[in-house]
Amino acid sequence: MSAPLVTILDDEPEVRRMLADALEEAGFRTLAFGRATEFEAALKTTTPDICLVDLSLPDRDGLTLVHRLALEQGAAIIIISGRAQVQDRVTGLELGADDYITKPFDPAEVVARIRARLRRDTPAVPAADIAFFQGWTAAFDRFVLVDEAGQETPFSHAEGEVLRLFLERPKRLISRQAMQEALGGAAGESFDRAMDVRISRLRTKLREDPKNPRLIKTIYGAGYIFLSDVRWG
């Protein structure tokens, strides 16, 4: 099995070199880019395991790129940015990023975060890639929801984590604490807000009535319950 591939998108050459050196020494393969257009062109023929993305890019808004990556790519996304404001972190997570690291940073921390991210993405036993529920098919290998008519709706890597959590625990209460422990990340307001956004987007994609959802039910003060039977295949 080949080593995991990490793409680095940052307009600072010294940052790209520092990250590439640390990651390659840790056993990862790397590809580094200084512009979003080069990075997006490479994605047409390359499938990375992790994307490291700076927000301050010379040719593209970094947050917009993160959002598109989250919708279209199966890779995990880690933002590395000099923007240290809490709102920037929250926005990045809401748009689909899996983690957020602020500059300046220790390359060893980036390596550790990447390893932790990959461990969460590798279950102890092989997980099925397709789940069936209430006329829907969730294809985790392609990151799409398919309705009974065959219409496909993409979901992001981050949304897929939450959806899989629900589908693996149908008709059971899942508390916020259990979600935080399963999905990783620091507990707190930013995590809660990110979960609210991801669940809201999943409900929209599942065509739920926001006032009376049939599938993802909020139990106020306790957590969530996924109300459908689920079959994996």
PDB file of C-alpha atoms in Angstrom:
ATOM      1  CA  MET A   1       0.000   0.000   0.000  1.00  0.00           C
ATOM      2  CA  SER A   2       1.415   3.418  -0.952  1.00  0.00           C
ATOM      3  CA  ALA A   3       1.948   6.098   1.657  1.00  0.00           C
ATOM      4  CA  PRO A   4      -0.886   8.634   2.159  1.00  0.00           C
ATOM      5  CA  LEU A   5      -0.696  11.625  -0.183  1.00  0.00           C
ATOM      6  CA  VAL A   6      -0.878  15.111   1.329  1.00  0.00           C
ATOM      7  CA  THR A   7      -1.339  18.140  -0.920  1.00  0.00           C
ATOM      8  CA  ILE A   8      -0.066  21.508   0.308  1.00  0.00           C
ATOM      9  CA  LEU A   9      -1.602  24.718  -1.024  1.00  0.00           C
ATOM     10  CA  ASP A  10       0.180  27.804   0.303  1.00  0.00           C
ATOM     11  CA  ASP A  11       1.549  30.857  -1.482  1.00  0.00           C
ATOM     12  CA  GLU A  12       4.644  31.052   0.779  1.00  0.00           C
ATOM     13  CA  PRO A  13       7.501  28.906  -0.638  1.00  0.00           C
ATOM     14  CA  GLU A  14       9.185  28.548   2.771  1.00  0.00           C
ATOM     15  CA  VAL A  15       5.960  27.212   4.314  1.00  0.00           C
ATOM     16  CA  ARG A  16       5.547  24.715   1.475  1.00  0.00           C
ATOM     17  CA  ARG A  17       9.147  23.502   1.894  1.00  0.00           C
ATOM     18  CA  MET A  18       8.869  23.246   5.681  1.00  0.00           C
ATOM     19  CA  LEU A  19       5.652  21.236   5.496  1.00  0.00           C
ATOM     20  CA  ALA A  20       6.863  18.992   2.669  1.00  0.00           C
ATOM     21  CA  ASP A  21      10.134  18.229   4.481  1.00  0.00           C
ATOM     22  CA  ALA A  22       8.363  17.374   7.752  1.00  0.00           C
ATOM     23  CA  LEU A  23       5.707  15.242   6.071  1.00  0.00           C
ATOM     24  CA  GLU A  24       8.099  13.339   3.831  1.00  0.00           C
ATOM     25  CA  GLU A  25      10.369  12.633   6.810  1.00  0.00           C
ATOM     26  CA  ALA A  26       7.270  11.234   8.566  1.00  0.00           C
ATOM     27  CA  GLY A  27       6.594   8.877   5.649  1.00  0.00           C
ATOM     28  CA  PHE A  28       3.965  10.787   3.667  1.00  0.00           C
ATOM     29  CA  ARG A  29       3.976  11.603  -0.035  1.00  0.00           C
ATOM     30  CA  THR A  30       3.457  15.291  -0.828  1.00  0.00           C
ATOM     31  CA  LEU A  31       2.537  17.603  -3.678  1.00  0.00           C
ATOM     32  CA  ALA A  32       2.875  21.344  -3.116  1.00  0.00           C
ATOM     33  CA  PHE A  33       1.233  24.245  -4.951  1.00  0.00           C
ATOM     34  CA  GLY A  34       1.475  28.020  -4.692  1.00  0.00           C
ATOM     35  CA  ARG A  35      -1.722  28.868  -6.564  1.00  0.00           C
ATOM     36  CA  ALA A  36      -5.261  27.506  -6.426  1.00  0.00           C
ATOM     37  CA  THR A  37      -5.466  27.108 -10.219  1.00  0.00           C
ATOM     38  CA  GLU A  38      -2.443  24.742 -10.216  1.00  0.00           C
ATOM     39  CA  PHE A  39      -3.885  22.813  -7.285  1.00  0.00           C
ATOM     40  CA  GLU A  40      -7.322  22.429  -8.905  1.00  0.00           C
ATOM     41  CA  ALA A  41      -5.760  21.269 -12.180  1.00  0.00           C
ATOM     42  CA  ALA A  42      -3.804  18.575 -10.313  1.00  0.00           C
ATOM     43  CA  LEU A  43      -6.967  17.328  -8.605  1.00  0.00           C
ATOM     44  CA  LYS A  44      -8.324  16.222 -11.986  1.00  0.00           C
ATOM     45  CA  THR A  45      -5.768  13.407 -12.073  1.00  0.00           C
ATOM     46  CA  THR A  46      -4.737  13.084  -8.394  1.00  0.00           C
ATOM     47  CA  THR A  47      -6.699  11.956  -5.342  1.00  0.00           C
ATOM     48  CA  PRO A  48      -5.057  13.169  -2.112  1.00  0.00           C
ATOM     49  CA  ASP A  49      -5.826  11.742   1.314  1.00  0.00           C
ATOM     50  CA  ILE A  50      -5.389  15.104   3.061  1.00  0.00           C
ATOM     51  CA  CYS A  51      -5.509  18.652   1.648  1.00  0.00           C
ATOM     52  CA  LEU A  52      -3.654  21.367   3.567  1.00  0.00           C
ATOM     53  CA  VAL A  53      -5.122  24.690   2.430  1.00  0.00           C
ATOM     54  CA  ASP A  54      -4.063  28.236   3.249  1.00  0.00           C
ATOM     55  CA  LEU A  55      -6.873  30.798   3.176  1.00  0.00           C
ATOM     56  CA  SER A  56      -4.812  33.737   1.855  1.00  0.00           C
ATOM     57  CA  LEU A  57      -4.262  32.746  -1.765  1.00  0.00           C
ATOM     58  CA  PRO A  58      -3.214  35.087  -4.597  1.00  0.00           C
ATOM     59  CA  ASP A  59      -5.768  33.843  -7.128  1.00  0.00           C
ATOM     60  CA  ARG A  60      -8.750  32.476  -5.211  1.00  0.00           C
ATOM     61  CA  ASP A  61     -10.686  32.994  -1.988  1.00  0.00           C
ATOM     62  CA  GLY A  62      -9.496  30.221   0.305  1.00  0.00           C
ATOM     63  CA  LEU A  63     -12.822  29.711   2.081  1.00  0.00           C
ATOM     64  CA  THR A  64     -14.674  29.343  -1.220  1.00  0.00           C
ATOM     65  CA  LEU A  65     -12.111  26.762  -2.320  1.00  0.00           C
ATOM     66  CA  VAL A  66     -12.494  24.844   0.945  1.00  0.00           C
ATOM     67  CA  HIS A  67     -16.256  24.742   0.484  1.00  0.00           C
ATOM     68  CA  ARG A  68     -15.948  23.387  -3.056  1.00  0.00           C
ATOM     69  CA  LEU A  69     -13.359  20.822  -2.008  1.00  0.00           C
ATOM     70  CA  ALA A  70     -15.634  19.634   0.786  1.00  0.00           C
ATOM     71  CA  LEU A  71     -18.469  19.087  -1.676  1.00  0.00           C
ATOM     72  CA  GLU A  72     -16.469  17.484  -4.484  1.00  0.00           C
ATOM     73  CA  GLN A  73     -13.471  15.684  -2.948  1.00  0.00           C
ATOM     74  CA  GLY A  74     -13.297  12.708  -0.617  1.00  0.00           C
ATOM     75  CA  ALA A  75     -10.124  14.023   1.021  1.00  0.00           C
ATOM     76  CA  ALA A  76     -10.026  15.470   4.503  1.00  0.00           C
ATOM     77  CA  ILE A  77      -9.314  19.214   4.552  1.00  0.00           C
ATOM     78  CA  ILE A  78      -7.102  20.962   7.104  1.00  0.00           C
ATOM     79  CA  ILE A  79      -6.931  24.754   6.927  1.00  0.00           C
ATOM     80  CA  ILE A  80      -3.558  26.321   7.777  1.00  0.00           C
ATOM     81  CA  SER A  81      -3.957  30.073   8.100  1.00  0.00           C
ATOM     82  CA  GLY A  82      -2.651  33.202   9.714  1.00  0.00           C
ATOM     83  CA  ARG A  83      -6.254  34.159  10.443  1.00  0.00           C
ATOM     84  CA  ALA A  84      -6.566  33.386  14.153  1.00  0.00           C
ATOM     85  CA  GLN A  85      -9.995  34.904  14.821  1.00  0.00           C
ATOM     86  CA  VAL A  86     -12.571  32.525  16.296  1.00  0.00           C
ATOM     87  CA  GLN A  87     -15.025  33.491  13.538  1.00  0.00           C
ATOM     88  CA  ASP A  88     -12.531  32.421  10.851  1.00  0.00           C
ATOM     89  CA  ARG A  89     -12.180  29.031  12.547  1.00  0.00           C
ATOM     90  CA  VAL A  90     -15.940  28.605  12.834  1.00  0.00           C
ATOM     91  CA  THR A  91     -16.530  29.658   9.223  1.00  0.00           C
ATOM     92  CA  GLY A  92     -13.877  27.266   7.954  1.00  0.00           C
ATOM     93  CA  LEU A  93     -15.399  24.344   9.842  1.00  0.00           C
ATOM     94  CA  GLU A  94     -18.901  25.302   8.751  1.00  0.00           C
ATOM     95  CA  LEU A  95     -17.814  25.290   5.103  1.00  0.00           C
ATOM     96  CA  GLY A  96     -16.555  21.719   5.405  1.00  0.00           C
ATOM     97  CA  ALA A  97     -12.987  21.789   6.765  1.00  0.00           C
ATOM     98  CA  ASP A  98     -12.074  18.984   9.165  1.00  0.00           C
ATOM     99  CA  ASP A  99      -9.485  20.897  11.185  1.00  0.00           C
ATOM    100  CA  TYR A 100      -7.976  24.380  11.503  1.00  0.00           C
ATOM    101  CA  ILE A 101      -4.347  25.193  12.388  1.00  0.00           C
ATOM    102  CA  THR A 102      -3.161  28.783  12.867  1.00  0.00           C
ATOM    103  CA  LYS A 103       0.190  30.206  11.812  1.00  0.00           C
ATOM    104  CA  PRO A 104       2.851  30.182  13.138  1.00  0.00           C
ATOM    105  CA  PHE A 105       2.768  26.441  13.762  1.00  0.00           C
ATOM    106  CA  ASP A 106       5.103  23.585  14.652  1.00  0.00           C
ATOM    107  CA  PRO A 107       5.424  21.162  11.706  1.00  0.00           C
ATOM    108  CA  ALA A 108       5.356  18.282  14.212  1.00  0.00           C
ATOM    109  CA  GLU A 109       1.860  19.383  15.254  1.00  0.00           C
ATOM    110  CA  VAL A 110       0.689  19.308  11.639  1.00  0.00           C
ATOM    111  CA  VAL A 111       2.072  15.780  11.235  1.00  0.00           C
ATOM    112  CA  ALA A 112       0.323  14.703  14.449  1.00  0.00           C
ATOM    113  CA  ARG A 113      -2.997  16.235  13.352  1.00  0.00           C
ATOM    114  CA  ILE A 114      -2.768  14.507   9.972  1.00  0.00           C
ATOM    115  CA  ARG A 115      -2.048  11.147  11.591  1.00  0.00           C
ATOM    116  CA  ALA A 116      -4.977  11.605  13.971  1.00  0.00           C
ATOM    117  CA  ARG A 117      -7.249  12.535  11.068  1.00  0.00           C
ATOM    118  CA  LEU A 118      -6.233   9.461   9.073  1.00  0.00           C
ATOM    119  CA  ARG A 119      -6.732   7.182  12.096  1.00  0.00           C
ATOM    120  CA  ARG A 120     -10.314   8.421  12.429  1.00  0.00           C
ATOM    121  CA  ASP A 121     -10.870   7.738   8.739  1.00  0.00           C
ATOM    122  CA  THR A 122      -9.594   4.140   9.057  1.00  0.00           C
ATOM    123  CA  PRO A 123     -12.038   1.998  11.054  1.00  0.00           C
ATOM    124  CA  ALA A 124     -10.845  -1.050  12.984  1.00  0.00           C
ATOM    125  CA  VAL A 125     -13.058  -3.229  10.789  1.00  0.00           C
ATOM    126  CA  PRO A 126     -13.849  -2.424   7.159  1.00  0.00           C
ATOM    127  CA  ALA A 127     -16.992  -0.320   7.007  1.00  0.00           C
ATOM    128  CA  ALA A 128     -19.587  -0.815   4.309  1.00  0.00           C
ATOM    129  CA  ASP A 129     -19.695   1.998   1.777  1.00  0.00           C
ATOM    130  CA  ILE A 130     -23.432   1.980   1.007  1.00  0.00           C
ATOM    131  CA  ALA A 131     -26.414   2.367   3.331  1.00  0.00           C
ATOM    132  CA  PHE A 132     -30.136   2.181   2.492  1.00  0.00           C
ATOM    133  CA  PHE A 133     -32.888   3.949   4.463  1.00  0.00           C
ATOM    134  CA  GLN A 134     -36.345   5.399   3.763  1.00  0.00           C
ATOM    135  CA  GLY A 135     -35.921   5.273  -0.024  1.00  0.00           C
ATOM    136  CA  TRP A 136     -32.475   6.828   0.136  1.00  0.00           C
ATOM    137  CA  THR A 137     -29.067   5.369  -0.673  1.00  0.00           C
ATOM    138  CA  ALA A 138     -25.989   6.896   0.927  1.00  0.00           C
ATOM    139  CA  ALA A 139     -22.904   6.030  -1.139  1.00  0.00           C
ATOM    140  CA  PHE A 140     -19.913   6.912   1.029  1.00  0.00           C
ATOM    141  CA  ASP A 141     -17.442   5.804  -1.625  1.00  0.00           C
ATOM    142  CA  ARG A 142     -18.725   8.606  -3.889  1.00  0.00           C
ATOM    143  CA  PHE A 143     -20.046  11.025  -1.243  1.00  0.00           C
ATOM    144  CA  VAL A 144     -23.544  11.179  -2.726  1.00  0.00           C
ATOM    145  CA  LEU A 145     -27.125  10.640  -1.592  1.00  0.00           C
ATOM    146  CA  VAL A 146     -29.351   8.964  -4.178  1.00  0.00           C
ATOM    147  CA  ASP A 147     -33.158   9.200  -4.024  1.00  0.00           C
ATOM    148  CA  GLU A 148     -35.682   6.662  -5.325  1.00  0.00           C
ATOM    149  CA  ALA A 149     -35.692   8.338  -8.750  1.00  0.00           C
ATOM    150  CA  GLY A 150     -31.908   8.054  -9.027  1.00  0.00           C
ATOM    151  CA  GLN A 151     -31.230  11.756  -8.487  1.00  0.00           C
ATOM    152  CA  GLU A 152     -27.869  12.313  -6.829  1.00  0.00           C
ATOM    153  CA  THR A 153     -27.049  14.955  -4.219  1.00  0.00           C
ATOM    154  CA  PRO A 154     -23.408  15.340  -3.140  1.00  0.00           C
ATOM    155  CA  PHE A 155     -22.442  15.673   0.488  1.00  0.00           C
ATOM    156  CA  SER A 156     -19.146  16.832   1.958  1.00  0.00           C
ATOM    157  CA  HIS A 157     -16.578  14.748   3.795  1.00  0.00           C
ATOM    158  CA  ALA A 158     -17.562  16.476   7.045  1.00  0.00           C
ATOM    159  CA  GLU A 159     -21.287  15.935   6.434  1.00  0.00           C
ATOM    160  CA  GLY A 160     -20.525  12.300   5.610  1.00  0.00           C
ATOM    161  CA  GLU A 161     -18.897  11.787   9.009  1.00  0.00           C
ATOM    162  CA  VAL A 162     -22.065  12.957  10.755  1.00  0.00           C
ATOM    163  CA  LEU A 163     -24.348  10.971   8.434  1.00  0.00           C
ATOM    164  CA  ARG A 164     -22.355   7.760   8.971  1.00  0.00           C
ATOM    165  CA  LEU A 165     -22.511   8.311  12.727  1.00  0.00           C
ATOM    166  CA  PHE A 166     -26.316   8.457  12.550  1.00  0.00           C
ATOM    167  CA  LEU A 167     -26.626   5.511  10.172  1.00  0.00           C
ATOM    168  CA  GLU A 168     -24.416   3.310  12.335  1.00  0.00           C
ATOM    169  CA  ARG A 169     -26.558   4.075  15.404  1.00  0.00           C
ATOM    170  CA  PRO A 170     -30.154   4.196  14.168  1.00  0.00           C
ATOM    171  CA  LYS A 171     -32.952   4.724  16.695  1.00  0.00           C
ATOM    172  CA  ARG A 172     -30.455   5.475  19.460  1.00  0.00           C
ATOM    173  CA  LEU A 173     -29.908   8.775  21.237  1.00  0.00           C
ATOM    174  CA  ILE A 174     -26.569  10.325  20.290  1.00  0.00           C
ATOM    175  CA  SER A 175     -25.488  13.053  22.690  1.00  0.00           C
ATOM    176  CA  ARG A 176     -23.334  16.035  21.764  1.00  0.00           C
ATOM    177  CA  GLN A 177     -20.569  14.591  23.904  1.00  0.00           C
ATOM    178  CA  ALA A 178     -20.770  11.267  22.054  1.00  0.00           C
ATOM    179  CA  MET A 179     -20.579  13.119  18.731  1.00  0.00           C
ATOM    180  CA  GLN A 180     -17.526  15.062  19.867  1.00  0.00           C
ATOM    181  CA  GLU A 181     -15.810  11.874  21.066  1.00  0.00           C
ATOM    182  CA  ALA A 182     -16.619  10.016  17.822  1.00  0.00           C
ATOM    183  CA  LEU A 183     -15.745  12.813  15.396  1.00  0.00           C
ATOM    184  CA  GLY A 184     -12.862  14.398  17.246  1.00  0.00           C
ATOM    185  CA  GLY A 185     -12.116  18.051  17.755  1.00  0.00           C
ATOM    186  CA  ALA A 186     -12.300  20.204  20.830  1.00  0.00           C
ATOM    187  CA  ALA A 187     -15.662  20.462  22.542  1.00  0.00           C
ATOM    188  CA  GLY A 188     -17.102  23.946  22.760  1.00  0.00           C
ATOM    189  CA  GLU A 189     -19.176  26.527  20.963  1.00  0.00           C
ATOM    190  CA  SER A 190     -17.365  26.191  17.629  1.00  0.00           C
ATOM    191  CA  PHE A 191     -17.825  22.396  17.574  1.00  0.00           C
ATOM    192  CA  ASP A 192     -21.512  22.699  18.501  1.00  0.00           C
ATOM    193  CA  ARG A 193     -22.096  25.319  15.832  1.00  0.00           C
ATOM    194  CA  ALA A 194     -20.282  23.251  13.210  1.00  0.00           C
ATOM    195  CA  MET A 195     -22.455  20.232  14.088  1.00  0.00           C
ATOM    196  CA  ASP A 196     -25.624  22.350  13.882  1.00  0.00           C
ATOM    197  CA  VAL A 197     -24.646  23.525  10.399  1.00  0.00           C
ATOM    198  CA  ARG A 198     -23.748  20.041   9.150  1.00  0.00           C
ATOM    199  CA  ILE A 199     -26.975  18.524  10.491  1.00  0.00           C
ATOM    200  CA  SER A 200     -29.004  21.369   8.977  1.00  0.00           C
ATOM    201  CA  ARG A 201     -27.382  20.761   5.589  1.00  0.00           C
ATOM    202  CA  LEU A 202     -28.002  17.012   5.828  1.00  0.00           C
ATOM    203  CA  ARG A 203     -31.668  17.673   6.599  1.00  0.00           C
ATOM    204  CA  THR A 204     -31.903  19.940   3.560  1.00  0.00           C
ATOM    205  CA  LYS A 205     -30.305  17.321   1.319  1.00  0.00           C
ATOM    206  CA  LEU A 206     -32.660  14.669   2.717  1.00  0.00           C
ATOM    207  CA  ARG A 207     -35.584  17.070   1.981  1.00  0.00           C
ATOM    208  CA  GLU A 208     -36.636  17.191   5.583  1.00  0.00           C
ATOM    209  CA  ASP A 209     -39.288  19.581   6.886  1.00  0.00           C
ATOM    210  CA  PRO A 210     -37.167  21.747   9.231  1.00  0.00           C
ATOM    211  CA  LYS A 211     -40.133  22.167  11.592  1.00  0.00           C
ATOM    212  CA  ASN A 212     -40.923  18.455  11.709  1.00  0.00           C
ATOM    213  CA  PRO A 213     -37.994  16.325  10.487  1.00  0.00           C
ATOM    214  CA  ARG A 214     -38.795  12.654   9.834  1.00  0.00           C
ATOM    215  CA  LEU A 215     -35.266  11.260   9.979  1.00  0.00           C
ATOM    216  CA  ILE A 216     -32.911  13.344  12.136  1.00  0.00           C
ATOM    217  CA  LYS A 217     -34.834  14.312  15.264  1.00  0.00           C
ATOM    218  CA  THR A 218     -33.496  16.811  17.781  1.00  0.00           C
ATOM    219  CA  ILE A 219     -34.029  15.867  21.424  1.00  0.00           C
ATOM    220  CA  TYR A 220     -33.521  19.243  23.060  1.00  0.00           C
ATOM    221  CA  GLY A 221     -30.962  19.208  25.829  1.00  0.00           C
ATOM    222  CA  ALA A 222     -30.012  15.589  25.051  1.00  0.00           C
ATOM    223  CA  GLY A 223     -28.867  15.142  21.445  1.00  0.00           C
ATOM    224  CA  TYR A 224     -30.223  13.531  18.260  1.00  0.00           C
ATOM    225  CA  ILE A 225     -31.953  10.341  17.130  1.00  0.00           C
ATOM    226  CA  PHE A 226     -31.960   8.937  13.585  1.00  0.00           C
ATOM    227  CA  LEU A 227     -35.457   7.468  13.246  1.00  0.00           C
ATOM    228  CA  SER A 228     -35.206   5.128  10.234  1.00  0.00           C
ATOM    229  CA  ASP A 229     -34.184   1.496   9.960  1.00  0.00           C
ATOM    230  CA  VAL A 230     -30.884   1.191   8.084  1.00  0.00           C
ATOM    231  CA  ARG A 231     -29.530  -1.600   5.908  1.00  0.00           C
ATOM    232  CA  TRP A 232     -25.871  -1.711   4.897  1.00  0.00           C
ATOM    233  CA  GLY A 233     -24.679  -3.318   1.720  1.00  0.00           C
TER     234      GLY A 233
END
